[in-house]
CSV table of C-alpha atoms and ligand atoms in Angstrom, one decimal:
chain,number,residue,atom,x,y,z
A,1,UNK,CA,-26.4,-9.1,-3.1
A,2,UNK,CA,-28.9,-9.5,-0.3
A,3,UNK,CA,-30.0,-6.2,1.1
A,4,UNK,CA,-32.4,-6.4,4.4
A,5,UNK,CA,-34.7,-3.7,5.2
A,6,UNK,CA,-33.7,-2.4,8.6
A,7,UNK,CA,-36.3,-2.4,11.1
A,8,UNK,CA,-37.6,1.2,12.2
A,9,UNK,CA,-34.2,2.8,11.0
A,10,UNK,CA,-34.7,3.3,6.8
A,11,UNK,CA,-37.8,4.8,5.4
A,12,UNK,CA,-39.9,3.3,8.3
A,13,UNK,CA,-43.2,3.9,7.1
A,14,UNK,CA,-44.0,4.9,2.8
A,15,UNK,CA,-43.5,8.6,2.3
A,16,UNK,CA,-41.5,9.1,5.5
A,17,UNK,CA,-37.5,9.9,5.7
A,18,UNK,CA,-35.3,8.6,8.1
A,19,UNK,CA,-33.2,11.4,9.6
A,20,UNK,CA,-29.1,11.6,10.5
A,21,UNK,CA,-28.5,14.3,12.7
A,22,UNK,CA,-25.2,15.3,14.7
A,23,UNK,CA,-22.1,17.2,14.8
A,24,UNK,CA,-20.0,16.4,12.1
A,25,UNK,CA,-17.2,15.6,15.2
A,26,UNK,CA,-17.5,15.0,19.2
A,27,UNK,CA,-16.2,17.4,20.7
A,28,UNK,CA,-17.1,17.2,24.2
A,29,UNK,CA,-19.2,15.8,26.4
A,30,UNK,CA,-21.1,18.5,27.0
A,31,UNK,CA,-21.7,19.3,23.0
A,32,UNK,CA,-22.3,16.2,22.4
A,33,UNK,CA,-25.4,15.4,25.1
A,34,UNK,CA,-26.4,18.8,24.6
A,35,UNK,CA,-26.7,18.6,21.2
A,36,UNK,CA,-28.2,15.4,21.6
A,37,UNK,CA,-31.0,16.1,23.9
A,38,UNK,CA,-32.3,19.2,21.3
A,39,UNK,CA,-32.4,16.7,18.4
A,40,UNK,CA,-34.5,14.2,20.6
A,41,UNK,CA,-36.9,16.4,21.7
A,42,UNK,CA,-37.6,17.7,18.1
A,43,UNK,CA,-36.5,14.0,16.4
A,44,UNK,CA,-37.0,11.5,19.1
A,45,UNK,CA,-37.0,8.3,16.2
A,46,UNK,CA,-33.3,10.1,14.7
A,47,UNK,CA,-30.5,8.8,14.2
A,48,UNK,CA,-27.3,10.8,16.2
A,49,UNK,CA,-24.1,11.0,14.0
A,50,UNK,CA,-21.1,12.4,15.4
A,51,UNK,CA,-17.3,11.7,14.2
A,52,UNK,CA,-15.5,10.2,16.7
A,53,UNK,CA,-12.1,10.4,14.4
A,54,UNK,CA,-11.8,13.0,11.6
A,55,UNK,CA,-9.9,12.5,8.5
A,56,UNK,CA,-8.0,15.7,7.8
A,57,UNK,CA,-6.8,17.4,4.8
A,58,UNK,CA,-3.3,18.6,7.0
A,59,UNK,CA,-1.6,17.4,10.5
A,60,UNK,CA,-2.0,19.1,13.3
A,61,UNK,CA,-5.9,20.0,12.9
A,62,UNK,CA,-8.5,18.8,15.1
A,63,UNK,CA,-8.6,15.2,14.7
A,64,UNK,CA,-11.6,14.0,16.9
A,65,UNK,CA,-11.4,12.7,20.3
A,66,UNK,CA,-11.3,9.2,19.4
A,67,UNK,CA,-12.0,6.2,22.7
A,68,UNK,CA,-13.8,9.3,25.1
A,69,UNK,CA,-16.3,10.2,22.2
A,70,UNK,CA,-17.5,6.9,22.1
A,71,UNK,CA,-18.3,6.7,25.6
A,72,UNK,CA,-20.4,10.2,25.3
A,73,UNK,CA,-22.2,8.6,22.2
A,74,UNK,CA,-22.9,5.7,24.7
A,75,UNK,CA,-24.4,8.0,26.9
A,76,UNK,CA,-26.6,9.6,24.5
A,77,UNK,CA,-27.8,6.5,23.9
A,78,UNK,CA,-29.0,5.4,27.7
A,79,UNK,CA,-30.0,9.0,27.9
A,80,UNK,CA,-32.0,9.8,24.9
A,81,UNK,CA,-32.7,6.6,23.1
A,82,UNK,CA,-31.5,7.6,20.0
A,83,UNK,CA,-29.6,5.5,18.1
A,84,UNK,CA,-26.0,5.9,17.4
A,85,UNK,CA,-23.3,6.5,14.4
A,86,UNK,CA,-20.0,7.1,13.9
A,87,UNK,CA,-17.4,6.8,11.5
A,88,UNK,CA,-14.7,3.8,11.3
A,89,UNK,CA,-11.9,4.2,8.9
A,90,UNK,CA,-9.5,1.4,10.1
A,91,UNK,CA,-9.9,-2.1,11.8
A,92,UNK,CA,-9.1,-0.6,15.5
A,93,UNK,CA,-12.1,1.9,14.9
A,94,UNK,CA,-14.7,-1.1,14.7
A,95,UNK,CA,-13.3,-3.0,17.5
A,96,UNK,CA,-13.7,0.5,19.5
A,97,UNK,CA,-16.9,1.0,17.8
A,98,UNK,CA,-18.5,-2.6,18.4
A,99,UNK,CA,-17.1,-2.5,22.2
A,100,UNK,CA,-19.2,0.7,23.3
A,101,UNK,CA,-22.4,-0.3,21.6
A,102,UNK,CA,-22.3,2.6,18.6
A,103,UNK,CA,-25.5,1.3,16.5
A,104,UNK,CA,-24.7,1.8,13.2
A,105,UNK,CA,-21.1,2.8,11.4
A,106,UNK,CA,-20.6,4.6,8.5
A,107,UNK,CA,-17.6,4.4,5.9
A,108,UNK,CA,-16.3,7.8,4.8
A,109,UNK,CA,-15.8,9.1,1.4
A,110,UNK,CA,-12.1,8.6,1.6
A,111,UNK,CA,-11.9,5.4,2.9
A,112,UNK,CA,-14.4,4.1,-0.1
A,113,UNK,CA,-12.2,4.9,-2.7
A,114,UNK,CA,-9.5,2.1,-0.9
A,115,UNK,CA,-10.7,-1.1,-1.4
A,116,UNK,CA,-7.9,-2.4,0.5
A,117,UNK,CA,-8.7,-0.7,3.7
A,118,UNK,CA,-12.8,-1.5,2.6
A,119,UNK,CA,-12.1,-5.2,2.7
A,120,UNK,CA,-10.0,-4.8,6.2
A,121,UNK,CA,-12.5,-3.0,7.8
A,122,UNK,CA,-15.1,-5.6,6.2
A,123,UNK,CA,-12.8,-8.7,7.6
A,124,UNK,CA,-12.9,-6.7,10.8
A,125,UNK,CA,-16.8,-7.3,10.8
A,126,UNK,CA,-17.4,-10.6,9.6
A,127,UNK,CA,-19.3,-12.2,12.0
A,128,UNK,CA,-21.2,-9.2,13.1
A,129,UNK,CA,-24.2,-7.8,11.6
A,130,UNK,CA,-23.9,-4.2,12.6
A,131,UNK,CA,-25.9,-2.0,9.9
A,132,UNK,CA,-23.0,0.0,7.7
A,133,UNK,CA,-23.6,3.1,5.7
A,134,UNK,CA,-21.1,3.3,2.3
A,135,UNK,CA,-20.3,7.3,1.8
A,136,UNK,CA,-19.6,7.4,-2.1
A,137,UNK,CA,-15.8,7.8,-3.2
A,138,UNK,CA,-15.0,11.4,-3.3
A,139,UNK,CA,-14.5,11.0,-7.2
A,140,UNK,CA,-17.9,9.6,-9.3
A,141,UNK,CA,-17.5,5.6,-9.8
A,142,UNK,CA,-20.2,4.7,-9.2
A,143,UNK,CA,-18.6,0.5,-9.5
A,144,UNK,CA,-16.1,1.3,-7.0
A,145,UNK,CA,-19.1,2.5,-4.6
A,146,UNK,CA,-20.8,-0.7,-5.1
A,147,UNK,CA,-17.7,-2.5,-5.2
A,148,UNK,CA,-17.2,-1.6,-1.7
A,149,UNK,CA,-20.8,-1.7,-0.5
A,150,UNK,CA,-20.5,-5.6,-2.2
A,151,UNK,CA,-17.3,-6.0,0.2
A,152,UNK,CA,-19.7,-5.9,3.2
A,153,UNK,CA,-22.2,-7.7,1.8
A,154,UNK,CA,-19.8,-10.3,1.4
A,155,UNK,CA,-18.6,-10.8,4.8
A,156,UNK,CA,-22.2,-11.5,6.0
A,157,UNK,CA,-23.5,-7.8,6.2
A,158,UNK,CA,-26.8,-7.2,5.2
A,159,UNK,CA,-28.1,-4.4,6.7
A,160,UNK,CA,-26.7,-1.9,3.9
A,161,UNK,CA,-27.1,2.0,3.4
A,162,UNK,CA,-25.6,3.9,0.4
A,163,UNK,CA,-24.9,8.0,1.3
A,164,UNK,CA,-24.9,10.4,-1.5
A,165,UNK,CA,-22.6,12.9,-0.4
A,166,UNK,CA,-21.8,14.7,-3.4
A,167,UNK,CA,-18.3,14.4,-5.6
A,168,UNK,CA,-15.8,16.4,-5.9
A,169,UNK,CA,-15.1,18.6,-9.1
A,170,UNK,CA,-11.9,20.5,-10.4
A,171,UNK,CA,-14.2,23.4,-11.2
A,172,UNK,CA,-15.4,25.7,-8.4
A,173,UNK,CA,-19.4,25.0,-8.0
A,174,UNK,CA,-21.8,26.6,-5.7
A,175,UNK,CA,-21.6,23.3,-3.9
A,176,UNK,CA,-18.8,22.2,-2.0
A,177,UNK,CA,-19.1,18.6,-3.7
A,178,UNK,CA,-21.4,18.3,-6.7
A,179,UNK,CA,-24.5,15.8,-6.6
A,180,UNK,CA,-24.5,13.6,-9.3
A,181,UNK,CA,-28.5,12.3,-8.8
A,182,UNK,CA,-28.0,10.1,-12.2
A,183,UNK,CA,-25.4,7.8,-10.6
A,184,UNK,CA,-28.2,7.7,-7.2
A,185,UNK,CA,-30.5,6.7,-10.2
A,186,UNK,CA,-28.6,4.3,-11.4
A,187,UNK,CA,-27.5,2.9,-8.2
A,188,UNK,CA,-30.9,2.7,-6.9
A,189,UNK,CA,-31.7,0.4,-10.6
A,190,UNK,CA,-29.3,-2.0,-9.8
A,191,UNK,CA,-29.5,-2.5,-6.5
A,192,UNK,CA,-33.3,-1.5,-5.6
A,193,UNK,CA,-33.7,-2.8,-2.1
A,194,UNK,CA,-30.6,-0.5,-1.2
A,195,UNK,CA,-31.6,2.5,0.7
A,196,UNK,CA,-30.0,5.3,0.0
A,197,UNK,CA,-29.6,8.7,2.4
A,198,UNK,CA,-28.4,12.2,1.2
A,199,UNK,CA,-25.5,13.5,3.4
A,200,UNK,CA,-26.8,16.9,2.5
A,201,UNK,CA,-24.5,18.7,4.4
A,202,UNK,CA,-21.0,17.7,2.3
A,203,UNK,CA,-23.0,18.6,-0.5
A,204,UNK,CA,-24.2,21.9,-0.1
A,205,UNK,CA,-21.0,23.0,2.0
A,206,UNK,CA,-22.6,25.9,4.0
A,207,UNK,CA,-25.8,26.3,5.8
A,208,UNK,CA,-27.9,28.7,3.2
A,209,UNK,CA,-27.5,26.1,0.7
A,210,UNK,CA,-28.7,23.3,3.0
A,211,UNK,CA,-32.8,23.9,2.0
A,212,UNK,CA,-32.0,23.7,-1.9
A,213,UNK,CA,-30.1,20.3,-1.8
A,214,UNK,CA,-32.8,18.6,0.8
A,215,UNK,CA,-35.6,19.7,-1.2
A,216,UNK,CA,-34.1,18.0,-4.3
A,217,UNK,CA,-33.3,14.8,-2.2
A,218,UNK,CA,-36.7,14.7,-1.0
A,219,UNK,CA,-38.0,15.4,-4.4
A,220,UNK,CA,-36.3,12.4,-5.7
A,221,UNK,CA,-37.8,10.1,-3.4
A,222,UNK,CA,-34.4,9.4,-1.5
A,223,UNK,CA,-35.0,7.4,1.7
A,224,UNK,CA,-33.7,9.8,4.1
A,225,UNK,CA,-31.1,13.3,4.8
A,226,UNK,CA,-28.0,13.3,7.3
A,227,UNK,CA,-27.3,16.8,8.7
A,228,UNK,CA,-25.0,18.2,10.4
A,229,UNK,CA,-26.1,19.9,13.2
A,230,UNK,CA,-24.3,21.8,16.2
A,231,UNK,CA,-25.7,23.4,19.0
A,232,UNK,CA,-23.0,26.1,18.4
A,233,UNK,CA,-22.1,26.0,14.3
A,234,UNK,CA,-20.0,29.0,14.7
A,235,UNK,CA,-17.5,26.8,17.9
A,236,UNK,CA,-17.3,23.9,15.4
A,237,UNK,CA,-13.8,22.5,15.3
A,238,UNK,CA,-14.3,20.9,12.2
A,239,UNK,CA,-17.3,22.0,9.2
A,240,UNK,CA,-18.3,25.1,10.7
A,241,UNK,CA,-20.2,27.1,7.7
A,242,UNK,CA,-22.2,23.7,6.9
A,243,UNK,CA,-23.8,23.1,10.6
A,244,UNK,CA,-27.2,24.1,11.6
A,245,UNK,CA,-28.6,24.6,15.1
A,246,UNK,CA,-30.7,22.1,16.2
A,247,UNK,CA,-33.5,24.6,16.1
A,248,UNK,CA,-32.3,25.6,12.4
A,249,UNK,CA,-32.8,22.0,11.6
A,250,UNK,CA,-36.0,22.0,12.5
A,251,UNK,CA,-37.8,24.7,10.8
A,252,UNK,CA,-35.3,23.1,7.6
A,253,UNK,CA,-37.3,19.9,7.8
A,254,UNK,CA,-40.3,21.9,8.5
A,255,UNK,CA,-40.2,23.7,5.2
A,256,UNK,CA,-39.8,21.1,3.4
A,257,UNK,CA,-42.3,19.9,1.0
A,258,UNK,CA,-42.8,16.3,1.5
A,259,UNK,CA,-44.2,14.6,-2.0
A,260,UNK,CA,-46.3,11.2,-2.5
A,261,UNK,CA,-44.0,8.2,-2.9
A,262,UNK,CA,-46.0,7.2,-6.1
A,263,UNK,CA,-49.6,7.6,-7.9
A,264,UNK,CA,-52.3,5.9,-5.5
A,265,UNK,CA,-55.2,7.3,-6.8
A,266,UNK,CA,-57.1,5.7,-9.6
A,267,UNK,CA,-58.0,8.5,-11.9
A,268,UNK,CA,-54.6,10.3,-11.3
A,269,UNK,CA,-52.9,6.8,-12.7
A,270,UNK,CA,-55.4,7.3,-15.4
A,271,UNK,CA,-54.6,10.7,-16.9
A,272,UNK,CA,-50.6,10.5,-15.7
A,273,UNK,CA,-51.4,7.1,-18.0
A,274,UNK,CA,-52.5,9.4,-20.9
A,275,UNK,CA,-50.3,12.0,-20.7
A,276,UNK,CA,-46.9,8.8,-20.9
A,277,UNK,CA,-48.4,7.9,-23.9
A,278,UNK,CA,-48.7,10.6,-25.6
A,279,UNK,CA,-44.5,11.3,-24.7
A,280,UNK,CA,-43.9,8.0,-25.9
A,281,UNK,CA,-45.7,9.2,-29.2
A,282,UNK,CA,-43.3,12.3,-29.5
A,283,UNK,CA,-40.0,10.4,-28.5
A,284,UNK,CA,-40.9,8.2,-31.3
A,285,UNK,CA,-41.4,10.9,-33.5
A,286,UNK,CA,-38.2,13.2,-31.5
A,287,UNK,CA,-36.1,10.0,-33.7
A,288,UNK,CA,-37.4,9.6,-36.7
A,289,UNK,CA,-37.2,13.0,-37.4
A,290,UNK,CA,-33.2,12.6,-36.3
A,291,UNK,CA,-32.7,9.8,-38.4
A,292,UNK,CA,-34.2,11.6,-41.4
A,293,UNK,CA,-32.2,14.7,-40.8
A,294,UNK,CA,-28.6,12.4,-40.5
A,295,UNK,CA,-29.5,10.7,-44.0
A,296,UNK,CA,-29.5,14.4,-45.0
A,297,UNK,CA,-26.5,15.2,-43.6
A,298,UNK,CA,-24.8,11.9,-45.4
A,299,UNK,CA,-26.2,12.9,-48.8
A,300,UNK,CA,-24.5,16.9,-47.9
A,301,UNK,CA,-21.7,15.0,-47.4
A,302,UNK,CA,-21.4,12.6,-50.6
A,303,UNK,CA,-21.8,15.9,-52.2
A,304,UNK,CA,-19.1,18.1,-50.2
A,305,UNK,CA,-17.0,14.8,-51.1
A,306,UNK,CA,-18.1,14.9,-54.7
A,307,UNK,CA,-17.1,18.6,-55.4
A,308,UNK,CA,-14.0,18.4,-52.5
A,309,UNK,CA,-15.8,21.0,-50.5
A,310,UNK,CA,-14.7,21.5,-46.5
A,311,UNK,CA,-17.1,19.7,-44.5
A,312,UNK,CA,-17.5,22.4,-41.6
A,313,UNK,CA,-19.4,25.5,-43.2
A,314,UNK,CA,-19.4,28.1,-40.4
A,315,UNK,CA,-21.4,30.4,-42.1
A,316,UNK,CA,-24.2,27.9,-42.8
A,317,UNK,CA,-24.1,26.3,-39.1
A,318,UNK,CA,-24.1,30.5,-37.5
A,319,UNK,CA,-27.3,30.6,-39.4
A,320,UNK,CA,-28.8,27.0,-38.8
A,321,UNK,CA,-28.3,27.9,-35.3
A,322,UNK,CA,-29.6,31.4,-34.8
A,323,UNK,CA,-32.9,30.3,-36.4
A,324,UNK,CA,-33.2,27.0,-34.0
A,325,UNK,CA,-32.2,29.7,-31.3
A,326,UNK,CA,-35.1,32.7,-32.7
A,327,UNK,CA,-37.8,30.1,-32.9
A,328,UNK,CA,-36.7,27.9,-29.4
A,329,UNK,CA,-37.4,31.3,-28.2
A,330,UNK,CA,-40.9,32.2,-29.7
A,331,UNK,CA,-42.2,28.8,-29.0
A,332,UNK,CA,-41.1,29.8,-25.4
A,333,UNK,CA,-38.6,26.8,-24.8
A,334,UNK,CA,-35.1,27.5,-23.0
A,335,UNK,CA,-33.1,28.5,-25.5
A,336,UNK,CA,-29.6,27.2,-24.1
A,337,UNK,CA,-31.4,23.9,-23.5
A,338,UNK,CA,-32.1,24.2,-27.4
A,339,UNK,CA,-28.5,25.4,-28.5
A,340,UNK,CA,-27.4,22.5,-26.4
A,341,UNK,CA,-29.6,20.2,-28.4
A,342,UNK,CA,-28.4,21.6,-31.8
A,343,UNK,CA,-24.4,21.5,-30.7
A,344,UNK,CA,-24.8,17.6,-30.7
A,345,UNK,CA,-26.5,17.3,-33.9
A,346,UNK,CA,-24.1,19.5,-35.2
A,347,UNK,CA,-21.7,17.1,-34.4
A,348,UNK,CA,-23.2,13.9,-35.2
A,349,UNK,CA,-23.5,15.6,-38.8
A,350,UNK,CA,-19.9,16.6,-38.9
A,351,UNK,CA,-19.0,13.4,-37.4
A,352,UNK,CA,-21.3,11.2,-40.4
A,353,UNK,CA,-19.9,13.6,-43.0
A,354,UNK,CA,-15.8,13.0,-42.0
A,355,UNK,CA,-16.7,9.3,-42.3
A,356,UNK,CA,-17.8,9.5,-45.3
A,357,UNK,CA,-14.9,11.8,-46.7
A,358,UNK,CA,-12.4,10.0,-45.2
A,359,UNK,CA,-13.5,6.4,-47.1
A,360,UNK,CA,-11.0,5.7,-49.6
A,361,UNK,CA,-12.6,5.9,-52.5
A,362,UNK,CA,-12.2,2.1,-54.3
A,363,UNK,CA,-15.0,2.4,-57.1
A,364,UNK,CA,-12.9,5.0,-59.0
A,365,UNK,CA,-9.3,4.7,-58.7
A,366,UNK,CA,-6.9,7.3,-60.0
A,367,UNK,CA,-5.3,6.5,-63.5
F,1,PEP,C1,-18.3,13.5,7.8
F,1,PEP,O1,-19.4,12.9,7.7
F,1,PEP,O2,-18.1,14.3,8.7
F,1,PEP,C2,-17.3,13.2,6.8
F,1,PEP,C3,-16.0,13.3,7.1
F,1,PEP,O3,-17.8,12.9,5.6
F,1,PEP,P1,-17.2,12.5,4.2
F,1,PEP,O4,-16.5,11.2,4.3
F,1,PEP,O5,-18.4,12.5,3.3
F,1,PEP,O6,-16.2,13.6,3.8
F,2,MN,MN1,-18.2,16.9,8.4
């Protein structure tokens, strides 16, 4: 896939984020350049998001203000400079979108898990090379993510953004969609020229949250953060607990602490050199000593099958476990990350042993 850097909009210098800020819809003209002009005078190199059509859960809600929003979003443009984004969900959006100038578009979440509509709205661009941000499916696949950033690519798009904006979970979570930072990871190994920006706002789900989730994003060396911001959260029609003043947003990024990209000094390479090493050393030690203990288990279970003994001895397991727990604890190591630990090899054991009890025994056939 060929991903181009885009000039001055993704991580524009080493170390430095690109920010997304906006309402999460146009509302009015007013909201929208007042909003605006805040973020420009605190962000003038930002980007300015605002949805110009909102997908809704029901009818009937607030569903953006469609052709007039783009015309405000034009005029924060010749007003502020900043650049412009919006959502597109069908082929009339982009036409709309491409007519009034909007800079960059962004796929939503619900639209990416469609690949129908992803290649419609990527026919409806070939031919341009607008800059397009992919918004994760709402559930985590992370192929059908790329799958649909690889629709764009194919149409002659190569100015390509991936959003992380969390997935949604059956259980109830502290965030409104979970992160899943692995599947960033993992994105970011197989494609690593794609930048990738943390919609932190559909993570977190409410404004207190907002600093915990940016910090991580930051402290993963994402390339930037899209917020939501309002210049009246609590008047939102749509989002209202997520949004942040432009003010709030602010003293958000302000807090942040911004880390180095990578080791640049010499003797810091040196020791962080040392240190891998000696990990390496203990990994390789962390699986030999596995591999000794499942022999052990396998010869436990010859023997359970040998005497016809039940494979799964609570009592024994309560006690192996209490120990592992009692020591975790003095050696002043997280014990649930230990009990964790010993679950699995718990497992792996009972799972080695029900192999071996299960075999049909060929060498001594009953008479
Ligand atoms: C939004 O950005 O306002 C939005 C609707 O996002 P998502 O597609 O991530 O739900
Ligand atoms: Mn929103």
């Amino acid at each position: 896939m060929k991903i181009m850097k885009i000039q001055n909009f993704i991580s524009p210098e080493p170390g430095q984020h690109t920010l997304i800020a906006g309402p999460c819809s146009a509302e009015s003209e007013e909201q929208v350049l007042q909003t605006a002009g805040m973020i420009s005078e605190f962000f003038p190199k930002a980007i300015f998001r605002a949805g110009t059509w909102k997908p809704r859960t029901r009818p009937n809600q607030f569903e953006g203000m469609g052709e007039a929003a783009l015309q405000w979003l034009s005029k924060v443009k010749s007003t502020t400079g900043l650049r412009v984004t919006t959502e597109v969900a069908i082929p009339k959006h982009v036409e709309q979108s491409l007519k009034y100038g909007i800079d960059i578009l962004w796929i939503g979440a619900r639209t990416t898990v469609n690949p129908f509509m992803v290649q419609e709205l990527a026919e409806a661009l070939r031919g341009t090379n607008i800059p397009v941000m992919v918004k994760n499916p709402l559930h985590p696949d992370l192929q059908l993510w790329i799958g649909a950033i690889e629709r764009f690519s194919n149409v002659g798009i190569d100015q390509l953004v991936a959003i992380h904006r969390g997935f949604y979970t059956f259980e109830h979570l502290e965030y409104r969609n979970s992160p899943r930072w692995e599947l960033v990871y993992e994105l970011k190994s197989l494609i690593p020229e794609l930048p990738v920006i943390c919609d932190i706002s559909h993570i977190a789900g409410s404004a207190s949250l907002l600093h915990m989730v940016a910090q991580q994003a930051v402290d993963l060396n994402l390339d930037g953060l899209m917020i939501e911001t309002h210049r009246d959260p609590s008047q939102a029609l749509s989002d209202a607990q997520q949004q942040i003043t432009p003010h709030a947003l602010k003293t958000l990024l302000d807090s942040l602490r911004l880390r180095n990209p990578g080791f640049t000094e010499e003797v810091m390479q040196f020791r962080m050199n040392g240190i891998r090493k000696k990990i390496d050393e203990l990994d390789n030690l962390l699986l030999t000593n596995l591999s000794q203990r499942m022999e052990l288990a396998k010869e436990i279970g010859e023997l359970k099958k040998e005497y016809n003994v039940s494979i799964l001895q609570l009592q024994r397991w309560k006690e192996v476990i209490e120990k592992c727990m009692s020591k975790a604890d003095q050696m002043g190591l997280y014990t649930e990350f230990v009990r964790n630990i010993f679950i699995q090899i718990h497992d792996e054991s009972i799972r080695l042993q029900s192999t071996i009890l299960t075999e049909q025994d060929v060498a001594s056939p009953k008479i």
